[in-house]
Short mmCIF file of C-alpha atoms and ligand atoms in Angstrom, two decimals:
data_model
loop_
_atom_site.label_atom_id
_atom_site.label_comp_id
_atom_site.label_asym_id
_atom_site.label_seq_id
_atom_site.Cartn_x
_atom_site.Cartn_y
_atom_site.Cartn_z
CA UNK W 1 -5.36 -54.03 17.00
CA UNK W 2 -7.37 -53.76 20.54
CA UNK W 3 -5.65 -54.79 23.06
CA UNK W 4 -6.74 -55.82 26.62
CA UNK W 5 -7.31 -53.12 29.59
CA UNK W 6 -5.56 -54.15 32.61
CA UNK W 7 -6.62 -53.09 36.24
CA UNK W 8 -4.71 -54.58 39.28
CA UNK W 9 -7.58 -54.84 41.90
CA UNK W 10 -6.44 -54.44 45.85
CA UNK W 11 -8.90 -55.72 47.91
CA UNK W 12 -6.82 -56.32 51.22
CA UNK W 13 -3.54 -55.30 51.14
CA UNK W 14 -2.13 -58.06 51.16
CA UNK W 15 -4.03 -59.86 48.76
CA UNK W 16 -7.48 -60.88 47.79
CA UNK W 17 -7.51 -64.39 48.95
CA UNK W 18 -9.01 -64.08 52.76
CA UNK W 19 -6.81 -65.09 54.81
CA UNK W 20 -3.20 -64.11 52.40
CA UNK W 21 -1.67 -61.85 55.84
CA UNK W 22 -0.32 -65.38 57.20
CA UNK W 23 1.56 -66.25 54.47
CA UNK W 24 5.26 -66.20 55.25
CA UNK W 25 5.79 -63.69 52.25
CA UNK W 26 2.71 -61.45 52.38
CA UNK W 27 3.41 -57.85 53.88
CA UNK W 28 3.50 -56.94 57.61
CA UNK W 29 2.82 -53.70 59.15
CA UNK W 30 3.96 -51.94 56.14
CA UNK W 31 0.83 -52.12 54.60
CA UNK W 32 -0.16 -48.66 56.79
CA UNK W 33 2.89 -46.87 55.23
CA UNK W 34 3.29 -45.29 51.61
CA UNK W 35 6.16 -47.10 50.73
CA UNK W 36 4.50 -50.54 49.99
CA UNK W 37 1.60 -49.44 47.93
CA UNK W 38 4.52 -47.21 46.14
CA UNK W 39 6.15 -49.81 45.09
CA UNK W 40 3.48 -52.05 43.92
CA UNK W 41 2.28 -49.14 42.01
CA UNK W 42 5.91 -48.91 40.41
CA UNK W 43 5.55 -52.81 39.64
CA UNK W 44 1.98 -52.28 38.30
CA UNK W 45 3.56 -49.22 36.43
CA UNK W 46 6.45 -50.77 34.88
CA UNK W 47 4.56 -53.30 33.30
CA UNK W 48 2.05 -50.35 31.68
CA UNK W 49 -1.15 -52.00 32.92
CA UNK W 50 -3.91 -49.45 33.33
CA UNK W 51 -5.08 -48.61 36.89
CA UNK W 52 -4.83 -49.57 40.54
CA UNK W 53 -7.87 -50.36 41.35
CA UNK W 54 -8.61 -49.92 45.79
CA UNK W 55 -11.72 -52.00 47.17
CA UNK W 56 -13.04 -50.11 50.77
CA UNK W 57 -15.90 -50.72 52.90
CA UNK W 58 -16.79 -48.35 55.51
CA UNK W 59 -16.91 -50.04 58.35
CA UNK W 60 -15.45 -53.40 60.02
CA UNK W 61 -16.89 -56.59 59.50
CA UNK W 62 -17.91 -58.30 62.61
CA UNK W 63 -21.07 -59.92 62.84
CA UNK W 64 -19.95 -63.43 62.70
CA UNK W 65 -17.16 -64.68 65.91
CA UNK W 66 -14.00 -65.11 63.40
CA UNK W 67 -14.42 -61.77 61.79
CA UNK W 68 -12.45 -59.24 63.86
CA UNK W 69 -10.15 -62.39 65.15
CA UNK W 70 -8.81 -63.27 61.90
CA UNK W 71 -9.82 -61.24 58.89
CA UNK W 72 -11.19 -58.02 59.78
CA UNK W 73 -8.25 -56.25 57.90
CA UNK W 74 -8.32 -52.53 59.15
CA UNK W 75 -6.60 -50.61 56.08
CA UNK W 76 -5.99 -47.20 54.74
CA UNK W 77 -8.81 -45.05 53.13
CA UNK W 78 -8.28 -44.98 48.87
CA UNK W 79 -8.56 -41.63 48.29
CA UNK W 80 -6.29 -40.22 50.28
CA UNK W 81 -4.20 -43.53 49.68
CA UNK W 82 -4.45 -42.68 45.88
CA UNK W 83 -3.92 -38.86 46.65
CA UNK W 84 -0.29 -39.51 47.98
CA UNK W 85 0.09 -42.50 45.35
CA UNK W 86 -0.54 -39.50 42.56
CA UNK W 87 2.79 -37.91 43.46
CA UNK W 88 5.08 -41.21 43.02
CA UNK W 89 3.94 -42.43 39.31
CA UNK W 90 3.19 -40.56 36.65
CA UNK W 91 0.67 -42.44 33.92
CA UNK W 92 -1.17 -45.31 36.20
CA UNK W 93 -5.17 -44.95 36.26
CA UNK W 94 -6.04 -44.36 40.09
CA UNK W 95 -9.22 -45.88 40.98
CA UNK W 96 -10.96 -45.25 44.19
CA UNK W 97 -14.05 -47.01 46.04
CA UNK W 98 -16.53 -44.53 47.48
CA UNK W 99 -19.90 -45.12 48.92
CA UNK W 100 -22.77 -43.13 47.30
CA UNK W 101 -24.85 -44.20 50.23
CA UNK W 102 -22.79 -42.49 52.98
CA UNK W 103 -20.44 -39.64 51.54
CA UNK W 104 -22.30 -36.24 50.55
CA UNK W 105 -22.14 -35.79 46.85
CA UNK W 106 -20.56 -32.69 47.08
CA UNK W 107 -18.20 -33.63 49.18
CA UNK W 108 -17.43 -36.39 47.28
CA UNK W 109 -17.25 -34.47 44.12
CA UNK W 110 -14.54 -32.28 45.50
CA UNK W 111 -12.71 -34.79 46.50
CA UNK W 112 -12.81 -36.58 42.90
CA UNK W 113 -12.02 -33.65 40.94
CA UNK W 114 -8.82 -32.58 43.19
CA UNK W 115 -7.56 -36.26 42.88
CA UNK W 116 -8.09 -36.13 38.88
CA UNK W 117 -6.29 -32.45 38.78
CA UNK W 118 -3.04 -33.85 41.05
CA UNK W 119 -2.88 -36.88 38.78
CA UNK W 120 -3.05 -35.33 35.70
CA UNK W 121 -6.45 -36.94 34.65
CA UNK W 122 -5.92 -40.57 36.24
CA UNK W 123 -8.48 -40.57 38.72
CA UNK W 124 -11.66 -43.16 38.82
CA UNK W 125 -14.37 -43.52 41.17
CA UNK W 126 -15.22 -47.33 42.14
CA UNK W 127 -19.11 -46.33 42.47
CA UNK W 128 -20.54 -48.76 45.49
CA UNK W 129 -23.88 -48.27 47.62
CA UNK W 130 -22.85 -50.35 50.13
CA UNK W 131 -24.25 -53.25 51.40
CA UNK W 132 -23.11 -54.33 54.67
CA UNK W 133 -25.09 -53.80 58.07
CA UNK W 134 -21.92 -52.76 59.69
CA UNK W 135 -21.79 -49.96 57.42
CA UNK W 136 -24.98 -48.62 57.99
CA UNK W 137 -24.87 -48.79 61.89
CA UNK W 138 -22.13 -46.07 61.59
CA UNK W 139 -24.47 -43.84 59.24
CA UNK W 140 -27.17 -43.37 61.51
CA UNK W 141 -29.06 -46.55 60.54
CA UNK W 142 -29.65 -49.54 63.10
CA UNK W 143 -29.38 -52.24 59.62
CA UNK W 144 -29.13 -52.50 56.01
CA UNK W 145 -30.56 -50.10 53.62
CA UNK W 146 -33.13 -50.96 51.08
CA UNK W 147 -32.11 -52.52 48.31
CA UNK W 148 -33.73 -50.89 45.61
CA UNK W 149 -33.79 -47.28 47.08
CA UNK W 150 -29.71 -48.08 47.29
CA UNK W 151 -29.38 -47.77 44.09
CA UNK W 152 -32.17 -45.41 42.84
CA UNK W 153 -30.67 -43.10 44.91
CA UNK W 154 -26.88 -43.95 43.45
CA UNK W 155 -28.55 -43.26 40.30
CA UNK W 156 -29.96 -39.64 40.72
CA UNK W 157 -26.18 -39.21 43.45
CA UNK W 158 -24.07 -40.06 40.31
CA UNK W 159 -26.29 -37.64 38.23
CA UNK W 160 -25.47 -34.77 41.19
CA UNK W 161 -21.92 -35.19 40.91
CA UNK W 162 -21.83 -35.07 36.97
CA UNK W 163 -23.62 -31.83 37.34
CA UNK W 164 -20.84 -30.55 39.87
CA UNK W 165 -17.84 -31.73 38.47
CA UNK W 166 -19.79 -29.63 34.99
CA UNK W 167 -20.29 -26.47 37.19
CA UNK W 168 -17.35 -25.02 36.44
CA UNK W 169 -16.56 -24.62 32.65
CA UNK W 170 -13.30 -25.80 31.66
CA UNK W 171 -12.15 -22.23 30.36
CA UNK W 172 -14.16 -20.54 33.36
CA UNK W 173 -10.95 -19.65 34.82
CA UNK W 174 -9.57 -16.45 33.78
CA UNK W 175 -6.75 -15.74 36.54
CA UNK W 176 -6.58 -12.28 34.02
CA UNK W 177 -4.01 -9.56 36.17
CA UNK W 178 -5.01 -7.13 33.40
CA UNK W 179 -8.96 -6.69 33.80
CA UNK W 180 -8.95 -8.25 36.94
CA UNK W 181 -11.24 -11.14 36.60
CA UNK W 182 -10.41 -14.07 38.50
CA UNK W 183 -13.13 -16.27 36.62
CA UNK W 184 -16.18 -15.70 34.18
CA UNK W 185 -19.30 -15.56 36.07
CA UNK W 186 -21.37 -17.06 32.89
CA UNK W 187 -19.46 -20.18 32.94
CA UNK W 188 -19.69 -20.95 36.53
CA UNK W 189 -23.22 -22.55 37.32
CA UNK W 190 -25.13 -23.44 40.03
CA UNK W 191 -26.72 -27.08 39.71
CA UNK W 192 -30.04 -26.07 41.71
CA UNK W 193 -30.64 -29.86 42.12
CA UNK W 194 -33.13 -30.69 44.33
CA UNK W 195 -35.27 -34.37 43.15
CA UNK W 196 -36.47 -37.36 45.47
CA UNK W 197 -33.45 -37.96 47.92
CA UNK W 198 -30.60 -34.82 47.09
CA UNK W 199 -30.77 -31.49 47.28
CA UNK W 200 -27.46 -28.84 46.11
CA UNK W 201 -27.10 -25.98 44.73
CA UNK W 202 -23.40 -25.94 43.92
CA UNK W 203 -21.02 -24.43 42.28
CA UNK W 204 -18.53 -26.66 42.97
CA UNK W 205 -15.65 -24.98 44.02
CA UNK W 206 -12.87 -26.93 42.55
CA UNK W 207 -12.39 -25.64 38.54
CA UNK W 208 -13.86 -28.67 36.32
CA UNK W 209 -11.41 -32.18 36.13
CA UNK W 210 -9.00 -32.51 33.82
CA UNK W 211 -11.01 -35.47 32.13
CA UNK W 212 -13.82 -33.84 32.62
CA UNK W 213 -15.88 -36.46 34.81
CA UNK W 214 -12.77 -38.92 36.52
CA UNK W 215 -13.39 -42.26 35.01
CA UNK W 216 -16.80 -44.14 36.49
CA UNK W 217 -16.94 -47.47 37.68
CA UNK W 218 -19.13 -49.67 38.57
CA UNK W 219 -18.98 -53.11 39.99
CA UNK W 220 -21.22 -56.30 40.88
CA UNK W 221 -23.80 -58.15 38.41
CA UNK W 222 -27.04 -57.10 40.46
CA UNK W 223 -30.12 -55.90 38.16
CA UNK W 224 -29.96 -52.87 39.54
CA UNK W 225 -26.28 -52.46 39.79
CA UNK W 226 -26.02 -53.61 35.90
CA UNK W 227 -28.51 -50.77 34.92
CA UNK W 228 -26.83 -48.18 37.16
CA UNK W 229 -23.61 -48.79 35.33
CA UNK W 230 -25.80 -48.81 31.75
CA UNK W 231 -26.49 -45.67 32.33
CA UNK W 232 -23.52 -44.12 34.21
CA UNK W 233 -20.16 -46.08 33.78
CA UNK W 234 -17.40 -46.32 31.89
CA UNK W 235 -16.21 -48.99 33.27
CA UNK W 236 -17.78 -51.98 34.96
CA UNK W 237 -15.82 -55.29 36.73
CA UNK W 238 -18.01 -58.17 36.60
CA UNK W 239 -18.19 -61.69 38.13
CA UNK W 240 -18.31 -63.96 34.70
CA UNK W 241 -17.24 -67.64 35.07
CA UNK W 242 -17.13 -68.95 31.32
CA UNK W 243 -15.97 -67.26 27.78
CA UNK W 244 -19.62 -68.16 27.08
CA UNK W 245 -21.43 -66.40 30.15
CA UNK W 246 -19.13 -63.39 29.30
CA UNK W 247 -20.49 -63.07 25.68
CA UNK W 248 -23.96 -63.09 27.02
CA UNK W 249 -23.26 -60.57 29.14
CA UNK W 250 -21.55 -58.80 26.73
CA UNK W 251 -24.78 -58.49 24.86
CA UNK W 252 -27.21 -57.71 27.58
CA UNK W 253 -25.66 -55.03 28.59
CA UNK W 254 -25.70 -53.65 24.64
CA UNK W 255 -28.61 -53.98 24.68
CA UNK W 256 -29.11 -51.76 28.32
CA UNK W 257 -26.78 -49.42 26.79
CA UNK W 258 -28.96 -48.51 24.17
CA UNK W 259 -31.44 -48.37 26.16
CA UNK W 260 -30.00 -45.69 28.03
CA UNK W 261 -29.07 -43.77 24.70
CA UNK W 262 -25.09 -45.01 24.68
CA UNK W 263 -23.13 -46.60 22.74
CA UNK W 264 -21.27 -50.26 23.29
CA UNK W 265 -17.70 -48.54 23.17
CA UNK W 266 -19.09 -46.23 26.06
CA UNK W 267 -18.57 -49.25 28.55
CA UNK W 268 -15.60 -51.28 28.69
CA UNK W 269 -16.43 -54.77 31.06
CA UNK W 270 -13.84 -56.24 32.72
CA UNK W 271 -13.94 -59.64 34.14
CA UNK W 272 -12.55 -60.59 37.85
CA UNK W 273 -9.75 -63.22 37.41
CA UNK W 274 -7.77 -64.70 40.01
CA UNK W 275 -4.10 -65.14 38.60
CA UNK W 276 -2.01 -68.18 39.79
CA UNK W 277 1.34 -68.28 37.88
CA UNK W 278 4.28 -70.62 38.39
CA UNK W 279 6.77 -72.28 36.75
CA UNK W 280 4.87 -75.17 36.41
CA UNK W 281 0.92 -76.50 37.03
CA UNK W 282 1.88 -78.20 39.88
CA UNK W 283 3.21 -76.08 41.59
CA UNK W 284 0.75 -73.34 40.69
CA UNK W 285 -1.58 -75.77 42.26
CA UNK W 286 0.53 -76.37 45.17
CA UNK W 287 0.44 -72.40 45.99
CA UNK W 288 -3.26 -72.25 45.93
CA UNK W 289 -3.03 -75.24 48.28
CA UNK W 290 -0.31 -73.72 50.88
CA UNK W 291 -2.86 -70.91 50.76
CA UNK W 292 -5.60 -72.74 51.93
CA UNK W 293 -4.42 -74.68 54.98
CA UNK W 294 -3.73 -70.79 56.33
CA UNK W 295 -7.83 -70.46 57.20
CA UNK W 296 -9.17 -71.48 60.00
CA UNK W 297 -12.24 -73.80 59.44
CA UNK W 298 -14.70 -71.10 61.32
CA UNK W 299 -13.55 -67.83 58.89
CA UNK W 300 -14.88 -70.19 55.87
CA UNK W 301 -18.47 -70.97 57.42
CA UNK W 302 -18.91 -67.26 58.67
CA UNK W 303 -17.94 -66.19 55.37
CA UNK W 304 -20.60 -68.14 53.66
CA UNK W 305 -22.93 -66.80 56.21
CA UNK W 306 -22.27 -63.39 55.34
CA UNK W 307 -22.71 -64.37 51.54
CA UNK W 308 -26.06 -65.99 52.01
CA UNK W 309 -27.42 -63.27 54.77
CA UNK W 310 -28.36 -66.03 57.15
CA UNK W 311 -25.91 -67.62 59.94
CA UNK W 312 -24.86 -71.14 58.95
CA UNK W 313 -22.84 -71.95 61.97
CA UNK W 314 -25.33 -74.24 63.89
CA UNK W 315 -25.82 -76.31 60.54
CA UNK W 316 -23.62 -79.67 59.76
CA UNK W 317 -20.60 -78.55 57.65
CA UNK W 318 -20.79 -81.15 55.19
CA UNK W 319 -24.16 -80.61 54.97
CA UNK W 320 -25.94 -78.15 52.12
CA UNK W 321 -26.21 -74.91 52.94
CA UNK W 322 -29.86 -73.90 53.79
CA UNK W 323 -32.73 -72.63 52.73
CA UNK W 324 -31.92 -68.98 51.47
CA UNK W 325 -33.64 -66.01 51.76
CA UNK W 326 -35.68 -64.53 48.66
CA UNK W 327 -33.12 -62.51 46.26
CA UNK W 328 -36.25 -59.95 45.57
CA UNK W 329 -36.90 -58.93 48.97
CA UNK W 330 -33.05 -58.95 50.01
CA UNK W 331 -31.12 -55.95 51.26
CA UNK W 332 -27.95 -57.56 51.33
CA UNK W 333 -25.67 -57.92 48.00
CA UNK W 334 -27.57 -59.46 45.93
CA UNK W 335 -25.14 -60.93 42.96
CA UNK W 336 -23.18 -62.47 46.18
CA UNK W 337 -27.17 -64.31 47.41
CA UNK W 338 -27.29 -65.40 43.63
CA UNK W 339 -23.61 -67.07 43.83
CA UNK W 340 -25.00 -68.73 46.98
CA UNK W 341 -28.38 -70.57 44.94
CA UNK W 342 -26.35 -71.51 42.15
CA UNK W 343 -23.87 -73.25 44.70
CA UNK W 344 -27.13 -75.01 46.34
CA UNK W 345 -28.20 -76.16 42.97
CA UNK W 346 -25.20 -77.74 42.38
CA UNK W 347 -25.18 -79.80 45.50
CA UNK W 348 -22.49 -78.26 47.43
CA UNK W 349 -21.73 -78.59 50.94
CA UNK W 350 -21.16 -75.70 53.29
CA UNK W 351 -17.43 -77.24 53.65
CA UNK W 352 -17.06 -77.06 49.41
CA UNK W 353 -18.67 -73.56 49.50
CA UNK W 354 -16.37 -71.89 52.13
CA UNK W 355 -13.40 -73.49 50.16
CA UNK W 356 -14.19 -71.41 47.47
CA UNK W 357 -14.75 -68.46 48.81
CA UNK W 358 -11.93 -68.32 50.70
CA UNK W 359 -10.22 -68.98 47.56
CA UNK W 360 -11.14 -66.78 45.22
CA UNK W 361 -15.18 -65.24 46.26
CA UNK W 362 -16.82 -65.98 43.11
CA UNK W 363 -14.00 -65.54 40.19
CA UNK W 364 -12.41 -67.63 38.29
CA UNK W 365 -8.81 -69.04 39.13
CA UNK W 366 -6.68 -68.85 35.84
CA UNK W 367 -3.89 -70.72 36.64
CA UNK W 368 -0.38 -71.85 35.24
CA UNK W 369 2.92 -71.13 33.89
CA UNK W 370 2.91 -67.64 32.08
CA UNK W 371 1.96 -69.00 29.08
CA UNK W 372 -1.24 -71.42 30.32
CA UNK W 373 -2.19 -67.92 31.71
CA UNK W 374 -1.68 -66.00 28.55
CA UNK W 375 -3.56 -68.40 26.03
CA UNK W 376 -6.70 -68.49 28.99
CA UNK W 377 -6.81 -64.86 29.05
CA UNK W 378 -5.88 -64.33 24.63
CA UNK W 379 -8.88 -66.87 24.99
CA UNK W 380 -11.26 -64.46 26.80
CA UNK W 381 -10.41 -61.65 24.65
CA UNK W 382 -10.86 -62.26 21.36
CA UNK W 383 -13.72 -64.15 21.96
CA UNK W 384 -15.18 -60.99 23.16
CA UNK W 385 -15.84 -61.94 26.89
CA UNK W 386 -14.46 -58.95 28.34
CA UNK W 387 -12.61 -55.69 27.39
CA UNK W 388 -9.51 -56.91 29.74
CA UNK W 389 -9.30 -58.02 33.19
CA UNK W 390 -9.43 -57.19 36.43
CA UNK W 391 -6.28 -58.69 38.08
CA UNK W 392 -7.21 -59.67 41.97
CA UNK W 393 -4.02 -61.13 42.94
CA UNK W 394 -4.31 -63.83 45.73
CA UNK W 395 -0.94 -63.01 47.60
CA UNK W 396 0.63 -59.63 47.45
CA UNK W 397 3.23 -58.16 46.07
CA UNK W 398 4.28 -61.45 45.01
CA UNK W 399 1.20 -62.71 42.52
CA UNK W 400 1.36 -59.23 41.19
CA UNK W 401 5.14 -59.02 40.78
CA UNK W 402 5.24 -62.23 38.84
CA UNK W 403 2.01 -61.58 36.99
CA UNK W 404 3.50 -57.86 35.78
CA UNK W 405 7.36 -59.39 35.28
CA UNK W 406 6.05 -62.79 33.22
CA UNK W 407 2.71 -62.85 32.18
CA UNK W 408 2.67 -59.49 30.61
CA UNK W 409 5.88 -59.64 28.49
CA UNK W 410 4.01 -62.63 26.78
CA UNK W 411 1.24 -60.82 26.84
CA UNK W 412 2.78 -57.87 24.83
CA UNK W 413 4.71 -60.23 22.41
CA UNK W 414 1.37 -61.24 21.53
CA UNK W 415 0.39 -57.71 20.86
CA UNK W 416 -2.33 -58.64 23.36
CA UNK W 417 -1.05 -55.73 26.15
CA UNK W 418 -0.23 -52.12 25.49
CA UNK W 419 3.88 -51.81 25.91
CA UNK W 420 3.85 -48.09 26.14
CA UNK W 421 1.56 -45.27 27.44
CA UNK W 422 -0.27 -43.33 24.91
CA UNK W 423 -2.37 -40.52 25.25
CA UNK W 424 -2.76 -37.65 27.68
CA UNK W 425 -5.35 -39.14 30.20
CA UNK W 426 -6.77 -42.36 31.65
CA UNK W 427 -9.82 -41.53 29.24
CA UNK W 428 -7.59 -41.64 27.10
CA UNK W 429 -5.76 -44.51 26.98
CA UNK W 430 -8.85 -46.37 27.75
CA UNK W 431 -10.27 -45.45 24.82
CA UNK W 432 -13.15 -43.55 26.18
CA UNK W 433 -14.55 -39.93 25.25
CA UNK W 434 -14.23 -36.60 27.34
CA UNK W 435 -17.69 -36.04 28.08
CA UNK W 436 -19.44 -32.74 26.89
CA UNK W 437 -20.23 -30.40 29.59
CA UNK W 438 -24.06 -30.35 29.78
CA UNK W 439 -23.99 -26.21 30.50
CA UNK W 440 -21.87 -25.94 27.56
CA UNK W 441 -23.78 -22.95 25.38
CA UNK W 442 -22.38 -24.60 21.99
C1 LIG P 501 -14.70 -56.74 41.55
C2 LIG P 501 -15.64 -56.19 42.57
C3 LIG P 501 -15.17 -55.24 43.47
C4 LIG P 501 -16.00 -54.69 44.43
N1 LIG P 501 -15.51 -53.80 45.30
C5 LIG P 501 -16.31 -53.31 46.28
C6 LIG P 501 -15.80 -52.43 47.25
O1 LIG P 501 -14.63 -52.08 47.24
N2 LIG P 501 -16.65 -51.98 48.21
C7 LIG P 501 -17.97 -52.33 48.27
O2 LIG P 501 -18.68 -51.86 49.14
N3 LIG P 501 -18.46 -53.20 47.37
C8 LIG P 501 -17.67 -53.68 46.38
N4 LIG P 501 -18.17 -54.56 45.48
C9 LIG P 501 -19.59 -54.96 45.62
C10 LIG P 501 -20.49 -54.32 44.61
O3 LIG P 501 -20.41 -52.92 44.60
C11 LIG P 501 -21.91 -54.78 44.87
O4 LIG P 501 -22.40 -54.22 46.04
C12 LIG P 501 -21.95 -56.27 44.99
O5 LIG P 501 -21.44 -56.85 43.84
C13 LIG P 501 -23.34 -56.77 45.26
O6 LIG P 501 -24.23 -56.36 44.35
P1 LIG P 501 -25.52 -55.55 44.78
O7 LIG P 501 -25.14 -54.69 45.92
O8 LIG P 501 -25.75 -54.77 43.55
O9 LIG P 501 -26.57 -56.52 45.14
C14 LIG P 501 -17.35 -55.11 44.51
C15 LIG P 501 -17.83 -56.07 43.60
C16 LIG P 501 -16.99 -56.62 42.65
C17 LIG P 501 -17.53 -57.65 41.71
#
């Protein structure tokens, strides 16, 4: 039977609601040590979900007053995170965020392929193009990038590290004592890429990953995002709010797929959900609640400014939110602007808005005892609105402790959840094919 893939999604350290760092039980300075992420990666581990999954921007958010004050959340970078994370488990998908927009490709590449050969074949890369202004002003930009060049560029970057991470053929390493060739010179290949934005000539010069290409992902619903991961992922979180939305999605991206010559099984979509388990609803309710009265009234408002690309501070708070910018002719991320004018629509006030992001951004809260949150989620799945989920925990370690000790358990009883490891690689297990090596001369 298929079963559900299962990523556990660290967005701050210490949780993904906002503002989790002030709860009496969320993590302290420990969260800039290896021992904390060890063990939630041995809690993640022992309850066989798939990958860790590490958000990163790169660079602080701090155009609105609150920002730095309350939320700014300095953490640790995921790769190198994930490099030390590789030596302490032993069968966990590892999946990293990395910017296409401001990391060379080769660079990047390298950096990939050693992080797939330490784990054994575990390693993903969390493709993003970044979308923040802060980002850009430490990249030699004075704002945003374009939009639409963001991610045509992504698209010919991902290409450029395919090619690299294909460079070296997986039996181009002889290491022979007797004739005394290190490596074959016909299997090692330089890309000669040069197109509209990259130029590299490779080899790369670490031998090709274990899976061959780490796994891809790709998240965020943009048009442009979607059709990046059509043609490039293999795996892609998305923002889905109803079994029904999730089926159309489902079949709009088949439908990209095949435009881009692959296959449905090729990409495995994994809604956001925002787990809330307790003994009982009221008191999963109650937890969401203690939650909120943690955020000051001001991180809410700038947050929905950041979300709609225009400062709502000077307008009444229980007022609607304002006119918002055009989505076509907007830099900023897009699928967050879109959240923003279906919020409008429905009458909302900035107050209501900032509520919910703070909460839980866009996804949906699935909330209850283990098994409310096991019949929502058996619900999801077999009606074919997502491959599995992507866990984003609102207070860590706790959420995911419970989450991993109670909701999976009834999860695997169901046959729902995998309750062993199979198979030699992340690929692998998630069902998805080694990729052929396009200088292959078969
Ligand atoms: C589950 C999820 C995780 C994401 N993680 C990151 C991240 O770690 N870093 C980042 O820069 N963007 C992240 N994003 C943002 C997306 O990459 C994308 O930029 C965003 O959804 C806006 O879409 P657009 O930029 O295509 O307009 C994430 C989005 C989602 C839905």
């Amino acid at each position: 039977m298929k079963r559900m893939i299962l990523s556990a999604f660290f967005f701050n350290p210490q949780g993904d609601h906002r503002i989790s760092w002030r709860h009496p039980n969320a993590p302290s300075r420990e969260i800039y040590d290896l021992p904390y992420f060890q063990s939630l990666a041995a809690v993640s581990e022992a309850a066989k979900l798939d990958a860790i999954f590490v958000a990163d921007h790169v660079g602080m958010w701090d155009t609105y007053e609150s920002n730095i004050a309350h939320y700014a959340n300095p953490r640790l970078e995921p790769i190198t995170l994930l490099s030390a994370l590789s030596a302490v488990t032993s069968h966990i998908g590892l999946l990293a965020t990395a910017s296409a927009s401001y990391t060379e490709p080769y660079n990047l590449a390298r950096m990939f392929a050693s992080l797939d050969h330490l784990s054994h074949g575990r390693a993903g890369w969390n493709v993003v193009t970044s979308s923040m202004a802060e980002e850009a002003m430490n990249f030699g930009h004075d704002g945003n990038i374009d939009h639409a060049n963001r991610y045509e560029r992504a698209g010919e970057y991902v290409d450029v590290v395919k090619a690299l991470w294909d460079s070296i053929e997986d039996d181009a390493i002889l290491l022979d004592r007797e004739s005394g060739l290190f490596a074959d010179p016909r299997r090692i290949h330089r890309i000669n890429h040069a197109a509209k934005y990259l130029k590299v000539r490779g080899p790369l010069n670490v031998p090709r990953p274990p899976q061959g290409h780490p796994v891809i992902v790709q998240a965020g619903s943009s048009d442009d995002g979607k059709n990046l991961a059509a043609r490039h992922a293999d795996v892609h979180f998305a923002v889905i709010r109803s079994v029904e939305e999730g089926q159309k999605y489902r079949a709009d991206f088949d439908t990209r797929l095949e435009r881009a010559g692959r296959v449905p099984e090729d990409l495995k979509i994994l809604p956001g959900i925002h787990p809330v388990v307790a003994s009982s609803r009221d008191e999963a309710r109650e937890k969401e609640e203690f939650l909120q009265t943690l955020v000051p009234e001001r991180i809410g408002v700038d947050l929905v400014s950041s979300w709609c690309g225009i400062d709502v501070s000077g307008f009444p708070i229980d007022g609607p939110l304002p006119p918002l910018p055009d989505i076509e002719s907007y830099d900023g991320q897009r699928s967050n602007l879109e959240r923003m004018k279906a919020f409008a629509a429905q009458g909302l006030s900035i107050r209501d808005v900032a509520h919910r992001l703070i909460n839980a951004g866009a996804v949906p809260s699935v909330t209850g005892t283990p098994a409310d949150v096991a019949d929502q989620l058996e619900e999801w799945f077999t009606a074919g609105a997502g491959d599995g989920f992507n866990l984003m925990f609102p207070l860590l370690p706790e959420d995911l402790v419970q989450f991993c000790t109670q909701v999976v358990p009834e999860l695997q009883r169901r046959g729902l959840a995998q309750s062993e490891y199979a198979g030699a690689t992340l690929r692998d297990r998630l069902g998805l094919r080694r990729p052929p090596n396009r200088f292959d001369r078969a």
